[in-house]
Coordinates of C-alpha atoms and ligand atoms in Angstrom, one line a residue:
M1 CA 2.4 29.0 8.5
N2 CA 4.8 29.1 11.4
L3 CA 6.0 26.8 14.2
D4 CA 3.4 28.1 16.6
D5 CA 0.7 27.2 14.1
C6 CA 2.1 23.7 14.0
R7 CA 2.2 23.5 17.8
R8 CA -1.4 24.5 18.0
L9 CA -2.5 22.0 15.4
D10 CA -0.7 19.2 17.4
A11 CA -2.4 20.4 20.6
E12 CA -5.8 20.2 18.8
D13 CA -5.1 16.9 17.1
P14 CA -7.7 14.2 18.2
L15 CA -5.3 11.5 17.0
A16 CA -2.2 12.7 18.8
A17 CA -2.3 10.0 21.5
L18 CA -2.1 7.3 18.8
R19 CA 1.6 7.9 18.6
G20 CA 1.9 6.0 21.9
H21 CA 0.9 2.9 20.0
F22 CA 4.3 2.8 18.2
I23 CA 8.0 2.5 18.9
L24 CA 9.9 5.2 17.0
P25 CA 13.6 5.7 17.4
E26 CA 14.6 8.9 19.2
G27 CA 15.4 11.8 16.9
V28 CA 13.8 10.3 13.8
I29 CA 11.1 11.9 11.8
Y30 CA 9.7 9.0 9.8
L31 CA 8.4 9.9 6.4
D32 CA 8.6 6.5 4.9
G33 CA 5.6 4.6 6.3
N34 CA 4.6 4.2 2.7
S35 CA 7.6 1.9 2.2
L36 CA 7.9 0.2 5.6
G37 CA 5.5 1.0 8.4
V38 CA 6.9 1.5 11.9
L39 CA 6.9 -1.1 14.7
P40 CA 3.6 -1.2 16.7
R41 CA 4.3 -1.1 20.4
A42 CA 2.3 -4.3 20.9
A43 CA 4.2 -6.3 18.3
P44 CA 7.4 -7.4 20.1
A45 CA 5.5 -8.9 23.1
R46 CA 2.9 -10.5 20.8
I47 CA 5.6 -12.1 18.6
A48 CA 7.4 -13.4 21.7
E49 CA 4.2 -14.9 23.0
V50 CA 3.4 -16.6 19.6
V51 CA 7.0 -18.0 19.6
S52 CA 7.4 -19.1 23.2
Q53 CA 3.8 -20.1 24.1
E54 CA 1.9 -20.9 20.9
W55 CA 4.8 -22.5 19.2
G56 CA 7.1 -23.5 22.1
E57 CA 4.4 -24.9 24.4
G58 CA 1.4 -25.5 22.2
L59 CA 3.3 -27.0 19.4
I60 CA 1.1 -28.6 16.7
R61 CA -1.9 -28.3 19.0
S62 CA -1.9 -24.5 18.4
W63 CA -3.4 -24.9 14.9
N64 CA -6.6 -25.6 16.9
S65 CA -6.0 -24.2 20.4
A66 CA -4.5 -20.8 19.2
R67 CA -6.7 -20.8 16.1
W68 CA -3.8 -20.6 13.7
I69 CA -5.9 -22.4 11.1
D70 CA -8.2 -19.4 10.4
L71 CA -5.8 -16.6 11.2
P72 CA -5.7 -15.4 7.5
Q73 CA -9.5 -15.1 7.6
R74 CA -9.6 -13.4 11.0
L75 CA -7.1 -10.8 9.9
G76 CA -9.0 -10.4 6.6
D77 CA -12.1 -9.5 8.6
K78 CA -10.2 -6.8 10.5
L79 CA -8.7 -5.5 7.3
A80 CA -12.1 -5.5 5.6
R81 CA -13.1 -2.6 7.8
L82 CA -10.3 -0.4 6.3
I83 CA -11.2 -1.1 2.6
G84 CA -15.0 -1.0 2.5
A85 CA -15.3 -4.8 2.3
A86 CA -17.5 -7.2 4.3
P87 CA -16.4 -9.9 6.7
G88 CA -15.6 -13.1 4.9
E89 CA -14.4 -11.3 1.8
V90 CA -10.7 -10.8 2.5
V91 CA -7.8 -13.1 3.4
C92 CA -4.3 -12.0 4.5
T93 CA -1.8 -14.3 2.8
D94 CA 1.2 -14.5 0.6
G95 CA 2.8 -11.4 -1.0
T96 CA 1.4 -8.6 -3.1
S97 CA 3.0 -9.8 -6.3
V98 CA 1.9 -13.4 -5.7
N99 CA -1.7 -12.2 -4.9
L100 CA -1.8 -10.1 -8.0
Y101 CA -0.9 -13.2 -10.1
K102 CA -3.8 -15.0 -8.5
V103 CA -6.4 -12.4 -9.1
L104 CA -5.3 -11.4 -12.5
F105 CA -5.3 -15.1 -13.5
A106 CA -8.9 -15.3 -12.2
A107 CA -9.9 -12.2 -14.1
L108 CA -8.3 -13.4 -17.4
T109 CA -10.0 -16.8 -16.9
Q110 CA -13.4 -15.2 -16.6
M111 CA -12.7 -13.1 -19.8
K112 CA -11.1 -15.9 -21.9
N113 CA -14.2 -16.6 -23.9
S114 CA -15.3 -13.0 -24.3
G115 CA -13.3 -12.4 -27.4
R116 CA -11.6 -9.5 -25.5
K117 CA -7.9 -9.8 -25.2
V118 CA -6.4 -6.6 -23.8
V119 CA -5.4 -5.8 -20.2
V120 CA -5.1 -2.1 -19.7
S121 CA -2.7 -0.5 -17.1
E122 CA -0.4 2.5 -16.7
R123 CA 3.2 2.6 -17.6
S124 CA 3.8 4.4 -14.3
N125 CA 2.3 1.5 -12.3
F126 CA 4.6 -0.2 -9.8
P127 CA 6.9 -2.4 -11.9
T128 CA 6.1 -5.7 -10.2
D129 CA 2.5 -5.3 -11.2
L130 CA 3.5 -4.8 -14.8
Y131 CA 6.0 -7.7 -14.7
I132 CA 3.3 -10.1 -13.4
A133 CA 0.8 -8.8 -15.9
E134 CA 3.3 -9.1 -18.8
S135 CA 4.1 -12.8 -18.1
L136 CA 0.4 -13.8 -17.4
C137 CA -0.7 -12.0 -20.6
R138 CA 1.9 -13.8 -22.6
E139 CA 1.1 -17.2 -21.1
R140 CA -2.7 -16.8 -21.6
G141 CA -2.8 -15.1 -24.9
F142 CA -3.7 -11.6 -23.8
T143 CA -2.0 -8.3 -24.7
L144 CA -0.9 -5.7 -22.1
K145 CA -1.6 -2.2 -23.1
L146 CA 0.0 0.6 -21.1
V147 CA -1.1 4.2 -21.2
D148 CA 1.2 7.0 -20.4
D149 CA -1.4 9.1 -18.8
A150 CA -4.7 8.4 -17.0
S151 CA -6.5 10.7 -19.5
E152 CA -5.9 8.0 -22.1
L153 CA -7.8 5.4 -20.2
P154 CA -11.3 6.1 -21.7
A155 CA -10.0 5.6 -25.2
A156 CA -8.4 2.3 -24.2
M157 CA -11.7 1.0 -23.1
N158 CA -12.7 -0.3 -26.5
D159 CA -14.1 -3.6 -27.9
E160 CA -10.8 -5.4 -27.1
F161 CA -10.6 -4.4 -23.5
A162 CA -10.9 -7.2 -21.0
V163 CA -9.4 -6.1 -17.7
L164 CA -8.5 -2.8 -16.1
M165 CA -5.5 -3.3 -13.7
L166 CA -4.6 -0.2 -11.8
T167 CA -2.9 0.8 -8.6
H168 CA -5.3 3.1 -6.7
V169 CA -2.6 5.5 -5.4
N170 CA 0.5 5.8 -7.6
Y171 CA 3.7 4.8 -5.8
R172 CA 5.8 7.5 -7.5
T173 CA 3.5 10.5 -7.7
G174 CA 1.0 9.9 -4.9
A175 CA -1.8 10.6 -7.4
M176 CA -5.1 8.8 -6.6
H177 CA -7.5 7.4 -9.1
D178 CA -11.3 7.8 -8.9
M179 CA -11.9 4.1 -8.2
K180 CA -15.7 4.3 -8.5
A181 CA -15.7 6.2 -11.9
L182 CA -13.0 4.0 -13.5
T183 CA -14.6 0.8 -12.3
A184 CA -18.0 1.9 -13.7
A185 CA -16.4 2.8 -17.0
A186 CA -14.6 -0.5 -17.2
H187 CA -17.9 -2.4 -16.5
A188 CA -19.8 -0.2 -19.0
A189 CA -17.2 -1.3 -21.6
G190 CA -17.7 -4.9 -20.7
A191 CA -14.4 -5.5 -18.7
L192 CA -13.4 -6.3 -15.1
A193 CA -11.5 -4.0 -12.7
V194 CA -8.6 -5.2 -10.6
W195 CA -7.2 -2.8 -8.0
D196 CA -3.9 -2.7 -6.2
L197 CA -4.3 -1.0 -2.8
A198 CA -0.6 -1.1 -1.8
H199 CA -0.6 2.6 -1.1
S200 CA -4.2 2.9 -0.1
A201 CA -5.0 0.4 2.6
G202 CA -4.5 2.1 5.9
A203 CA -3.7 5.4 4.1
V204 CA -6.9 6.6 2.4
P205 CA -10.6 5.6 2.6
V206 CA -11.3 2.7 0.3
A207 CA -14.8 1.5 -0.5
L208 CA -14.4 -1.6 -2.6
N209 CA -18.1 -2.8 -2.4
D210 CA -19.4 0.7 -2.9
C211 CA -17.2 1.1 -6.0
D212 CA -18.4 -2.4 -7.2
A213 CA -14.8 -3.4 -7.9
D214 CA -14.1 -7.0 -9.0
F215 CA -10.8 -7.9 -7.4
A216 CA -8.3 -6.2 -5.1
I217 CA -5.0 -6.9 -3.5
G218 CA -2.7 -4.9 -1.3
C219 CA 0.4 -4.8 0.8
G220 CA 0.8 -5.6 4.6
Y221 CA 4.1 -3.8 5.4
K222 CA 3.4 -0.3 4.2
Y223 CA 0.6 1.8 5.9
L224 CA -0.6 -1.4 7.7
N225 CA 2.6 -1.6 9.8
G226 CA 2.7 -5.4 9.5
G227 CA 6.6 -5.6 9.4
P228 CA 9.1 -6.3 6.7
G229 CA 7.8 -8.7 4.1
A230 CA 4.4 -9.0 6.0
P231 CA 1.7 -11.1 4.4
A232 CA -0.4 -9.2 1.9
F233 CA -4.2 -9.5 1.2
V234 CA -6.7 -10.5 -1.4
W235 CA -10.3 -9.3 -1.8
V236 CA -12.8 -10.7 -4.3
H237 CA -16.3 -9.3 -4.9
A238 CA -19.1 -11.7 -3.6
R239 CA -20.4 -12.2 -7.1
H240 CA -17.1 -13.9 -8.1
A241 CA -16.3 -15.5 -4.8
S242 CA -17.2 -19.0 -5.5
R243 CA -16.5 -19.2 -9.2
F244 CA -13.1 -17.5 -9.5
E245 CA -10.2 -19.8 -10.4
Q246 CA -7.2 -20.0 -8.2
P247 CA -4.1 -20.9 -10.2
L248 CA -2.0 -21.8 -7.2
S249 CA -4.3 -24.6 -6.1
G250 CA -2.6 -25.6 -2.8
W251 CA -4.1 -27.6 0.0
F252 CA -4.9 -24.6 2.2
G253 CA -7.4 -23.4 -0.4
H254 CA -9.0 -26.8 -0.5
A255 CA -12.6 -27.2 0.7
A256 CA -11.4 -29.8 3.3
P257 CA -7.6 -29.9 3.5
F258 CA -7.6 -32.5 6.2
E259 CA -9.5 -35.0 4.2
F260 CA -6.3 -35.4 2.2
S261 CA -8.2 -36.1 -0.9
P262 CA -6.1 -36.7 -4.1
H263 CA -8.2 -34.2 -6.0
Y264 CA -8.5 -30.5 -5.6
R265 CA -11.9 -29.1 -4.6
P266 CA -11.7 -25.3 -4.0
A267 CA -13.0 -23.9 -0.7
Q268 CA -16.1 -21.6 -1.0
G269 CA -15.3 -17.9 -1.1
V270 CA -12.0 -16.1 -0.7
A271 CA -10.5 -18.9 1.4
R272 CA -9.6 -20.6 -1.9
Y273 CA -7.0 -17.9 -2.4
L274 CA -4.9 -19.5 0.3
C275 CA -2.2 -21.7 -1.1
G276 CA 0.0 -23.5 1.4
T277 CA 0.8 -23.5 5.1
Q278 CA 0.6 -19.9 6.4
P279 CA 3.4 -17.9 8.1
I280 CA 1.9 -17.7 11.6
I281 CA 4.6 -15.5 13.2
S282 CA 4.4 -13.0 10.4
L283 CA 0.6 -13.0 10.4
S284 CA 0.7 -12.4 14.2
A285 CA 2.9 -9.3 13.6
L286 CA 0.5 -8.1 10.9
E287 CA -2.4 -8.4 13.3
C288 CA -0.6 -5.9 15.6
G289 CA -0.2 -3.6 12.6
L290 CA -3.9 -3.9 11.7
D291 CA -4.9 -3.1 15.3
S292 CA -2.6 -0.1 15.2
V293 CA -4.6 1.4 12.3
L294 CA -8.0 0.3 13.6
A295 CA -7.2 2.2 16.8
A296 CA -8.1 5.4 14.8
E297 CA -11.7 4.1 14.2
A298 CA -12.7 5.3 17.6
H299 CA -12.3 8.9 16.3
D300 CA -14.3 8.5 13.1
A301 CA -17.5 9.6 14.9
G302 CA -19.8 7.8 12.5
R303 CA -18.2 9.5 9.5
G304 CA -17.2 6.1 8.0
S305 CA -14.0 4.1 8.2
M306 CA -10.7 6.1 8.0
A307 CA -12.4 9.5 8.2
A308 CA -10.3 10.8 11.0
L309 CA -7.1 9.5 9.5
R310 CA -7.9 11.0 6.1
T311 CA -8.7 14.4 7.6
K312 CA -5.3 14.5 9.4
S313 CA -3.4 13.0 6.4
L314 CA -4.6 15.8 4.2
A315 CA -3.8 18.4 6.8
L316 CA -0.3 17.0 7.1
T317 CA 0.4 16.9 3.4
D318 CA -1.2 20.3 2.9
A319 CA 1.1 21.7 5.6
F320 CA 4.2 20.1 4.1
I321 CA 3.4 21.4 0.6
T322 CA 2.7 24.9 2.0
L323 CA 5.9 25.0 4.1
V324 CA 8.1 23.7 1.2
E325 CA 6.7 26.3 -1.1
E326 CA 7.1 29.1 1.4
R327 CA 10.5 28.2 2.7
C328 CA 12.2 26.8 -0.4
P329 CA 10.6 29.0 -3.1
G330 CA 11.4 28.0 -6.7
R331 CA 13.5 25.0 -5.6
F332 CA 11.1 22.1 -6.0
A333 CA 8.3 21.1 -8.3
L334 CA 5.3 19.5 -6.7
I335 CA 4.6 16.1 -8.4
T336 CA 1.7 15.1 -6.2
P337 CA -1.7 16.5 -7.2
R338 CA -2.9 19.5 -5.1
A339 CA -6.5 18.5 -5.3
H340 CA -7.5 16.5 -2.3
V341 CA -9.6 14.0 -4.2
Q342 CA -6.5 13.1 -6.3
R343 CA -4.0 12.9 -3.5
G344 CA -2.9 9.8 -1.5
S345 CA -1.0 10.1 1.8
Q346 CA 2.4 11.1 0.4
V347 CA 4.0 14.1 -1.2
C348 CA 6.5 13.8 -4.0
L349 CA 8.8 16.6 -5.1
A350 CA 11.2 16.9 -8.0
L351 CA 13.9 19.5 -8.4
A352 CA 12.5 22.5 -10.2
D353 CA 15.5 22.7 -12.5
N354 CA 15.5 18.9 -13.0
G355 CA 19.2 18.9 -12.2
P356 CA 21.0 16.3 -10.1
G357 CA 20.7 16.1 -6.4
A358 CA 17.4 14.5 -5.6
Y359 CA 19.1 11.3 -4.3
A360 CA 21.7 13.2 -2.4
I361 CA 19.2 15.5 -0.7
V362 CA 17.3 12.5 0.5
Q363 CA 20.5 10.9 1.8
A364 CA 21.5 14.2 3.6
L365 CA 18.0 14.3 5.2
I366 CA 18.3 10.7 6.3
A367 CA 21.6 11.6 8.0
R368 CA 19.7 14.2 9.9
G369 CA 17.1 11.7 10.9
V370 CA 14.4 12.7 8.4
I371 CA 13.7 9.5 6.6
G372 CA 12.1 9.7 3.2
D373 CA 13.1 8.0 0.0
Y374 CA 14.1 8.5 -3.6
R375 CA 12.8 7.0 -6.8
A376 CA 14.9 7.4 -9.9
G377 CA 13.4 9.0 -13.0
D378 CA 13.4 8.0 -16.6
S379 CA 12.7 9.7 -19.9
Q380 CA 9.0 10.3 -18.8
M381 CA 9.5 11.2 -15.1
P382 CA 11.9 13.3 -13.1
D383 CA 13.9 11.9 -10.2
I384 CA 11.7 12.1 -7.1
L385 CA 12.0 12.8 -3.4
R386 CA 9.2 10.9 -1.8
F387 CA 7.7 11.6 1.6
G388 CA 5.0 9.5 3.1
F389 CA 2.8 10.9 5.9
T390 CA 1.3 8.5 8.4
P391 CA -1.2 10.4 10.6
L392 CA -1.0 7.7 13.2
Y393 CA 2.3 8.8 14.5
L394 CA 3.3 12.1 12.7
G395 CA 2.4 15.5 14.0
F396 CA 2.6 19.0 12.5
V397 CA 5.7 20.0 14.4
D398 CA 7.3 16.9 12.8
V399 CA 6.3 18.4 9.4
W400 CA 7.8 21.8 10.5
N401 CA 11.1 20.2 11.6
A402 CA 11.3 18.0 8.4
V403 CA 11.0 21.2 6.2
E404 CA 13.5 23.0 8.4
H405 CA 16.0 20.2 7.8
L406 CA 15.2 20.3 4.1
V407 CA 15.9 24.1 4.0
Q408 CA 19.2 23.6 5.7
V409 CA 20.3 20.7 3.5
V410 CA 19.6 22.8 0.4
E411 CA 20.8 26.2 1.6
L412 CA 24.1 24.9 3.1
D413 CA 24.7 22.7 0.0
E414 CA 25.1 19.9 2.4
W415 CA 23.8 17.4 -0.2
K416 CA 26.9 18.0 -2.3
R417 CA 29.1 16.1 0.2
P418 CA 30.5 13.0 -1.5
E419 CA 29.0 10.6 1.1
F420 CA 25.5 11.6 0.1
N421 CA 26.2 11.0 -3.5
Q422 CA 27.1 7.3 -3.3
R423 CA 24.2 5.2 -4.5
L424 CA 23.1 2.4 -2.1
A425 CA 21.5 -0.8 -3.2
V426 CA 18.1 0.2 -1.7
T427 CA 17.1 3.8 -2.4
Ligands
PLP501 C1 4.9 -2.0 -2.7 C2 4.1 -2.5 -3.8 C3 4.2 -3.8 -4.2 C4 5.0 -4.7 -3.5 O1 5.0 -6.1 -3.9 P1 5.7 -7.2 -3.0 O2 5.2 -8.4 -3.7 O3 5.3 -7.0 -1.6 O4 7.2 -6.9 -3.1 C5 3.4 -4.2 -5.3 N1 2.6 -3.3 -5.9 C6 2.5 -2.0 -5.6 C7 1.7 -1.1 -6.4 C8 3.3 -1.6 -4.5 O5 3.3 -0.3 -4.2

């Protein structure tokens, strides 16, 4: 693969024009949309309008006139199209960690009289998911069982097994689970399946209803481009929608908040997963992010939601893997699965000799405008260089240039410079 191949792929790319929907700094190749998505071009004006008109002029009237009151549901309906859900099944609200608390609480409540007391997850799951599960299990008399490898999941689905809690695409490795098969296995064993879509929504096709999942949550500021700390989302399968229990029983989840009744009566459906007054400015920014992803729908040509994005995402990650292996032979080990069905929209590399330098290489790349990130290893996992590929605004020449910079950083020993070896607070 050479630079001309990359130029040709860009020229033939049906999604190339979508880059115009984003504001990207000059000279930056952004490979970190899996951590913080980029700024949609529509967002600054929309946020200014919400602030100066809806807030400034409309004031309290805007809860009705600008329809602030059902913004979480309206955004949920847009998001539903990206995750294989139906309108009315999703709300955008609160943060990912908080939403996980809510759905896991609901799942544990449903299972509390089943005699089953074990929640199963992976040790490599994102830590906040494990922390939330740990405290909820302790509080509610369940045990959290962590497997070291996905191959151990079937054996963990025994008589004790109550809830499977997994992240669909692993944040460190980019490995993607078979949601349908694992959900079916969990159900066959008598348990519920809770999925975290933080690295899936807007990144890979997700079919929650087709997979028959029970609960799902996900993040607004990664591939959905909702802005730093954007509201997250919650989905609940229709069969649970009006019986699941919301532990944070605030007034926005009440059936009739403006009756100001002294007793809690949950709203029907997923609306009960709202808690308090919603962050309207942040939700408005998130809407621009959702629209920026939905813009790709026009190119799906009836192949189903996310088909065009997925095709390009796999082509970009394939190109990156090929170029790294051709141009830095023997230097890096590929951590992300090669098989397409097991790959999210990111590529993770470790140093082949497992020596030091992963952090410094990432820092040296950032200094050259190639922004990826680093995740520290432990006894089980090597240090990782992590590169997210967002097909909405990345092209194949970007991939070529990113690898060219990587080759130079490594061959010129640039990463050994002291300034690239000082650990920052956020890696
Ligand atoms: C990014 C991420 C989160 C983030 O949680 P916040 O509450 O938004 O900080 C949670 N879970 C997973 C799997 C993630 O990748």
